[in-house]
Amino acid sequence: AQKVTQAQTEISVVEKEDVTLDCVYETRDTTYYLFWYKQPPSGELVFLIRRNSFDEQNEISGRYSWNFQKSTSSFNFTITASQVVDSAVYFCALSGNTGKLIFGQGTTLQVKP
Amino acid sequence: GAGVSQSPSNKVTEKGKDVELRCDPISGHTALYWYRQRLGQGLEFLIYFQGNSAPDKSGLPSDRFSAERTGESVSTLTIQRTQQEDSAVYLCASSLVRRDEQYFGPGTRLTVT
């Protein structure tokens, strides 16, 4: 069975702090994809990143970075120098051969000014 | 270009009535997915269409739920004899091909009274 666990339900930080959102996954597929989505208060899900299971290189995009470690089945997301606009619910998701996404329960990030 | 659109944005219905929710995917996207998001929770997969292949209905919670897709265009999710537990936001997503990143519509908020 496939499963995604986001153990942090809510995180609150002060602007300019760095914050890491944890994601642990379970799958028996040898080929799979990992995703992060952002859901701001408006409700619409915004795609952030897709990572192939064969590519363990870390990725950086501006203030965002992702750390993929197959050895620990984790795909963590770090926001550097957080801003109020980063306040949202962040979802980690997994897809196997079928393409359907299995989502974690989400982490609510609140960035205070 | 145009994103995924869904209609209606909000639907209030009485228990026992049938409802139809519509999704217009991004033009050219062969894969289309329906998900459900209950209040404060993650997304649950419902059904997936890929081209002319038989749909993956493994996530439909009961036989009251059904969906259709005409070719690679519009999809309709139908819920018959609605129950209060059907109240949720129903999200549609499309991707160029399966396992690609999925782009989500704004959702239909369904309230069953």
mmCIF file of N, CA, C and O in Angstrom, chain B residues 56-112:
data_model
loop_
_atom_site.group_PDB
_atom_site.id
_atom_site.type_symbol
_atom_site.label_atom_id
_atom_site.label_comp_id
_atom_site.label_asym_id
_atom_site.label_seq_id
_atom_site.Cartn_x
_atom_site.Cartn_y
_atom_site.Cartn_z
ATOM 1 N N ASP B 56 -9.906 4.328 -13.994
ATOM 2 C CA ASP B 56 -9.565 3.723 -12.697
ATOM 3 C C ASP B 56 -10.565 4.272 -11.681
ATOM 4 O O ASP B 56 -10.447 5.421 -11.253
ATOM 5 N N LYS B 57 -11.526 3.430 -11.272
ATOM 6 C CA LYS B 57 -12.597 3.873 -10.374
ATOM 7 C C LYS B 57 -12.329 3.454 -8.932
ATOM 8 O O LYS B 57 -13.246 3.484 -8.101
ATOM 9 N N SER B 58 -11.105 3.052 -8.642
ATOM 10 C CA SER B 58 -10.819 2.416 -7.356
ATOM 11 C C SER B 58 -11.075 3.307 -6.141
ATOM 12 O O SER B 58 -11.219 2.806 -5.029
ATOM 13 N N GLY B 59 -11.137 4.613 -6.332
ATOM 14 C CA GLY B 59 -11.334 5.515 -5.207
ATOM 15 C C GLY B 59 -12.771 5.919 -4.947
ATOM 16 O O GLY B 59 -13.065 6.590 -3.951
ATOM 17 N N LEU B 60 -13.688 5.537 -5.804
ATOM 18 C CA LEU B 60 -15.089 5.930 -5.612
ATOM 19 C C LEU B 60 -15.612 5.294 -4.331
ATOM 20 O O LEU B 60 -15.530 4.082 -4.161
ATOM 21 N N PRO B 61 -16.185 6.092 -3.417
ATOM 22 C CA PRO B 61 -16.558 5.575 -2.100
ATOM 23 C C PRO B 61 -17.794 4.691 -2.094
ATOM 24 O O PRO B 61 -17.972 3.895 -1.174
ATOM 25 N N SER B 62 -18.671 4.838 -3.072
ATOM 26 C CA SER B 62 -19.873 3.994 -3.129
ATOM 27 C C SER B 62 -20.412 4.017 -4.545
ATOM 28 O O SER B 62 -19.962 4.790 -5.391
ATOM 29 N N ASP B 63 -21.415 3.161 -4.801
ATOM 30 C CA ASP B 63 -21.992 3.112 -6.145
ATOM 31 C C ASP B 63 -22.893 4.315 -6.421
ATOM 32 O O ASP B 63 -23.466 4.434 -7.503
ATOM 33 N N ARG B 64 -23.018 5.213 -5.449
ATOM 34 C CA ARG B 64 -23.763 6.444 -5.720
ATOM 35 C C ARG B 64 -22.921 7.429 -6.541
ATOM 36 O O ARG B 64 -23.440 8.396 -7.083
ATOM 37 N N PHE B 65 -21.636 7.166 -6.579
ATOM 38 C CA PHE B 65 -20.706 8.041 -7.306
ATOM 39 C C PHE B 65 -20.378 7.442 -8.675
ATOM 40 O O PHE B 65 -20.078 6.242 -8.779
ATOM 41 N N SER B 66 -20.401 8.285 -9.694
ATOM 42 C CA SER B 66 -20.002 7.841 -11.027
ATOM 43 C C SER B 66 -19.419 9.041 -11.767
ATOM 44 O O SER B 66 -19.645 10.190 -11.387
ATOM 45 N N ALA B 67 -18.656 8.775 -12.801
ATOM 46 C CA ALA B 67 -18.078 9.853 -13.590
ATOM 47 C C ALA B 67 -17.945 9.411 -15.026
ATOM 48 O O ALA B 67 -17.804 8.215 -15.318
ATOM 49 N N GLU B 68 -18.006 10.401 -15.903
ATOM 50 C CA GLU B 68 -17.829 10.158 -17.326
ATOM 51 C C GLU B 68 -16.880 11.184 -17.893
ATOM 52 O O GLU B 68 -16.752 12.290 -17.365
ATOM 53 N N ARG B 69 -16.237 10.786 -18.986
ATOM 54 C CA ARG B 69 -15.413 11.746 -19.704
ATOM 55 C C ARG B 69 -15.586 11.488 -21.186
ATOM 56 O O ARG B 69 -15.497 10.341 -21.636
ATOM 57 N N THR B 70 -15.812 12.547 -21.922
ATOM 58 C CA THR B 70 -15.987 12.444 -23.365
ATOM 59 C C THR B 70 -14.642 12.677 -24.028
ATOM 60 O O THR B 70 -14.127 13.801 -24.017
ATOM 61 N N GLY B 71 -14.063 11.621 -24.581
ATOM 62 C CA GLY B 71 -12.771 11.735 -25.252
ATOM 63 C C GLY B 71 -11.727 12.293 -24.309
ATOM 64 O O GLY B 71 -11.517 11.775 -23.222
ATOM 65 N N GLU B 72 -11.069 13.354 -24.732
ATOM 66 C CA GLU B 72 -10.075 14.001 -23.874
ATOM 67 C C GLU B 72 -10.554 15.380 -23.467
ATOM 68 O O GLU B 72 -9.756 16.307 -23.299
ATOM 69 N N SER B 73 -11.880 15.504 -23.288
ATOM 70 C CA SER B 73 -12.382 16.821 -22.923
ATOM 71 C C SER B 73 -13.117 16.746 -21.588
ATOM 72 O O SER B 73 -12.655 16.143 -20.634
ATOM 73 N N VAL B 74 -14.278 17.328 -21.571
ATOM 74 C CA VAL B 74 -15.044 17.554 -20.348
ATOM 75 C C VAL B 74 -15.328 16.248 -19.598
ATOM 76 O O VAL B 74 -15.549 15.191 -20.196
ATOM 77 N N SER B 75 -15.323 16.372 -18.264
ATOM 78 C CA SER B 75 -15.723 15.249 -17.421
ATOM 79 C C SER B 75 -16.839 15.709 -16.482
ATOM 80 O O SER B 75 -16.868 16.874 -16.061
ATOM 81 N N THR B 76 -17.721 14.774 -16.151
ATOM 82 C CA THR B 76 -18.816 15.037 -15.219
ATOM 83 C C THR B 76 -18.770 14.008 -14.104
ATOM 84 O O THR B 76 -18.710 12.803 -14.376
ATOM 85 N N LEU B 77 -18.787 14.494 -12.869
ATOM 86 C CA LEU B 77 -18.885 13.618 -11.692
ATOM 87 C C LEU B 77 -20.318 13.721 -11.181
ATOM 88 O O LEU B 77 -20.802 14.830 -10.930
ATOM 89 N N THR B 78 -20.980 12.583 -11.067
ATOM 90 C CA THR B 78 -22.370 12.552 -10.607
ATOM 91 C C THR B 78 -22.452 11.847 -9.262
ATOM 92 O O THR B 78 -21.862 10.782 -9.075
ATOM 93 N N ILE B 79 -23.159 12.476 -8.341
ATOM 94 C CA ILE B 79 -23.427 11.858 -7.051
ATOM 95 C C ILE B 79 -24.934 11.703 -6.932
ATOM 96 O O ILE B 79 -25.677 12.697 -6.986
ATOM 97 N N GLN B 80 -25.384 10.471 -6.798
ATOM 98 C CA GLN B 80 -26.829 10.209 -6.681
ATOM 99 C C GLN B 80 -27.209 10.108 -5.213
ATOM 100 O O GLN B 80 -26.411 9.698 -4.361
ATOM 101 N N ARG B 81 -28.445 10.501 -4.934
ATOM 102 C CA ARG B 81 -29.007 10.375 -3.582
ATOM 103 C C ARG B 81 -28.002 10.890 -2.540
ATOM 104 O O ARG B 81 -27.571 10.167 -1.640
ATOM 105 N N THR B 82 -27.640 12.149 -2.658
ATOM 106 C CA THR B 82 -26.588 12.722 -1.825
ATOM 107 C C THR B 82 -26.875 12.547 -0.338
ATOM 108 O O THR B 82 -28.034 12.571 0.119
ATOM 109 N N GLN B 83 -25.788 12.374 0.421
ATOM 110 C CA GLN B 83 -25.833 12.244 1.872
ATOM 111 C C GLN B 83 -25.024 13.383 2.481
ATOM 112 O O GLN B 83 -24.163 13.965 1.803
ATOM 113 N N GLN B 84 -25.224 13.653 3.752
ATOM 114 C CA GLN B 84 -24.509 14.746 4.393
ATOM 115 C C GLN B 84 -23.000 14.514 4.384
ATOM 116 O O GLN B 84 -22.224 15.465 4.276
ATOM 117 N N GLU B 85 -22.593 13.249 4.450
ATOM 118 C CA GLU B 85 -21.151 12.971 4.444
ATOM 119 C C GLU B 85 -20.504 13.221 3.088
ATOM 120 O O GLU B 85 -19.268 13.174 2.970
ATOM 121 N N ASP B 86 -21.320 13.513 2.072
ATOM 122 C CA ASP B 86 -20.760 13.860 0.763
ATOM 123 C C ASP B 86 -20.307 15.318 0.719
ATOM 124 O O ASP B 86 -19.647 15.734 -0.244
ATOM 125 N N SER B 87 -20.659 16.088 1.724
ATOM 126 C CA SER B 87 -20.252 17.496 1.764
ATOM 127 C C SER B 87 -18.732 17.590 1.783
ATOM 128 O O SER B 87 -18.066 16.999 2.641
ATOM 129 N N ALA B 88 -18.182 18.310 0.820
ATOM 130 C CA ALA B 88 -16.727 18.412 0.651
ATOM 131 C C ALA B 88 -16.461 19.334 -0.522
ATOM 132 O O ALA B 88 -17.391 19.789 -1.207
ATOM 133 N N VAL B 89 -15.178 19.592 -0.754
ATOM 134 C CA VAL B 89 -14.770 20.258 -1.988
ATOM 135 C C VAL B 89 -14.311 19.171 -2.957
ATOM 136 O O VAL B 89 -13.492 18.320 -2.598
ATOM 137 N N TYR B 90 -14.872 19.206 -4.153
ATOM 138 C CA TYR B 90 -14.510 18.230 -5.181
ATOM 139 C C TYR B 90 -13.578 18.914 -6.172
ATOM 140 O O TYR B 90 -13.930 19.917 -6.793
ATOM 141 N N LEU B 91 -12.387 18.350 -6.291
ATOM 142 C CA LEU B 91 -11.335 18.955 -7.105
ATOM 143 C C LEU B 91 -11.047 18.093 -8.323
ATOM 144 O O LEU B 91 -10.973 16.864 -8.234
ATOM 145 N N CYS B 92 -10.876 18.750 -9.431
ATOM 146 C CA CYS B 92 -10.514 18.094 -10.668
ATOM 147 C C CYS B 92 -9.089 18.516 -11.034
ATOM 148 O O CYS B 92 -8.689 19.667 -10.771
ATOM 149 N N ALA B 93 -8.330 17.609 -11.602
ATOM 150 C CA ALA B 93 -6.972 17.920 -12.039
ATOM 151 C C ALA B 93 -6.727 17.276 -13.389
ATOM 152 O O ALA B 93 -7.338 16.256 -13.725
ATOM 153 N N SER B 94 -5.834 17.866 -14.167
ATOM 154 C CA SER B 94 -5.451 17.237 -15.427
ATOM 155 C C SER B 94 -3.937 17.289 -15.583
ATOM 156 O O SER B 94 -3.254 18.127 -14.975
ATOM 157 N N SER B 95 -3.425 16.355 -16.369
ATOM 158 C CA SER B 95 -1.990 16.344 -16.664
ATOM 159 C C SER B 95 -1.800 15.934 -18.110
ATOM 160 O O SER B 95 -2.662 15.271 -18.704
ATOM 161 N N LEU B 96 -0.651 16.318 -18.649
ATOM 162 C CA LEU B 96 -0.387 16.035 -20.067
ATOM 163 C C LEU B 96 -0.494 14.528 -20.340
ATOM 164 O O LEU B 96 -1.182 14.091 -21.259
ATOM 165 N N VAL B 97 0.206 13.773 -19.525
ATOM 166 C CA VAL B 97 0.109 12.314 -19.552
ATOM 167 C C VAL B 97 0.125 11.863 -18.097
ATOM 168 O O VAL B 97 0.432 12.651 -17.199
ATOM 169 N N ARG B 98 -0.175 10.601 -17.865
ATOM 170 C CA ARG B 98 -0.183 10.124 -16.470
ATOM 171 C C ARG B 98 1.227 10.223 -15.905
ATOM 172 O O ARG B 98 2.208 10.157 -16.633
ATOM 173 N N ARG B 99 1.292 10.452 -14.588
ATOM 174 C CA ARG B 99 2.523 10.607 -13.814
ATOM 175 C C ARG B 99 3.190 11.977 -13.991
ATOM 176 O O ARG B 99 4.161 12.281 -13.320
ATOM 177 N N ASP B 100 2.664 12.786 -14.905
ATOM 178 C CA ASP B 100 3.134 14.167 -14.975
ATOM 179 C C ASP B 100 2.537 14.973 -13.834
ATOM 180 O O ASP B 100 1.619 14.510 -13.152
ATOM 181 N N GLU B 101 3.050 16.197 -13.650
ATOM 182 C CA GLU B 101 2.449 17.054 -12.636
ATOM 183 C C GLU B 101 1.002 17.343 -12.996
ATOM 184 O O GLU B 101 0.669 17.540 -14.166
ATOM 185 N N GLN B 102 0.150 17.345 -11.998
ATOM 186 C CA GLN B 102 -1.272 17.583 -12.187
ATOM 187 C C GLN B 102 -1.579 19.026 -11.844
ATOM 188 O O GLN B 102 -1.088 19.557 -10.850
ATOM 189 N N TYR B 103 -2.403 19.631 -12.651
ATOM 190 C CA TYR B 103 -2.843 21.001 -12.429
ATOM 191 C C TYR B 103 -4.301 20.956 -12.009
ATOM 192 O O TYR B 103 -5.129 20.337 -12.675
ATOM 193 N N PHE B 104 -4.566 21.629 -10.909
ATOM 194 C CA PHE B 104 -5.873 21.538 -10.277
ATOM 195 C C PHE B 104 -6.772 22.711 -10.630
ATOM 196 O O PHE B 104 -6.311 23.850 -10.802
ATOM 197 N N GLY B 105 -8.059 22.419 -10.691
ATOM 198 C CA GLY B 105 -9.063 23.473 -10.808
ATOM 199 C C GLY B 105 -9.371 24.060 -9.448
ATOM 200 O O GLY B 105 -8.854 23.601 -8.429
ATOM 201 N N PRO B 106 -10.256 25.072 -9.429
ATOM 202 C CA PRO B 106 -10.586 25.746 -8.168
ATOM 203 C C PRO B 106 -11.514 24.944 -7.269
ATOM 204 O O PRO B 106 -11.684 25.287 -6.105
ATOM 205 N N GLY B 107 -12.106 23.884 -7.800
ATOM 206 C CA GLY B 107 -12.959 23.033 -6.984
ATOM 207 C C GLY B 107 -14.419 23.449 -6.987
ATOM 208 O O GLY B 107 -14.774 24.584 -7.327
ATOM 209 N N THR B 108 -15.263 22.490 -6.628
ATOM 210 C CA THR B 108 -16.688 22.737 -6.389
ATOM 211 C C THR B 108 -16.953 22.411 -4.930
ATOM 212 O O THR B 108 -16.697 21.286 -4.498
ATOM 213 N N ARG B 109 -17.458 23.406 -4.196
ATOM 214 C CA ARG B 109 -17.796 23.172 -2.789
ATOM 215 C C ARG B 109 -19.233 22.665 -2.741
ATOM 216 O O ARG B 109 -20.166 23.384 -3.071
ATOM 217 N N LEU B 110 -19.397 21.424 -2.306
ATOM 218 C CA LEU B 110 -20.717 20.810 -2.218
ATOM 219 C C LEU B 110 -21.162 20.765 -0.764
ATOM 220 O O LEU B 110 -20.437 20.256 0.100
ATOM 221 N N THR B 111 -22.347 21.291 -0.514
ATOM 222 C CA THR B 111 -22.936 21.237 0.817
ATOM 223 C C THR B 111 -24.266 20.511 0.715
ATOM 224 O O THR B 111 -25.140 20.917 -0.054
ATOM 225 N N VAL B 112 -24.393 19.442 1.478
ATOM 226 C CA VAL B 112 -25.630 18.671 1.491
ATOM 227 C C VAL B 112 -26.356 18.961 2.805
ATOM 228 O O VAL B 112 -25.815 18.705 3.893
#
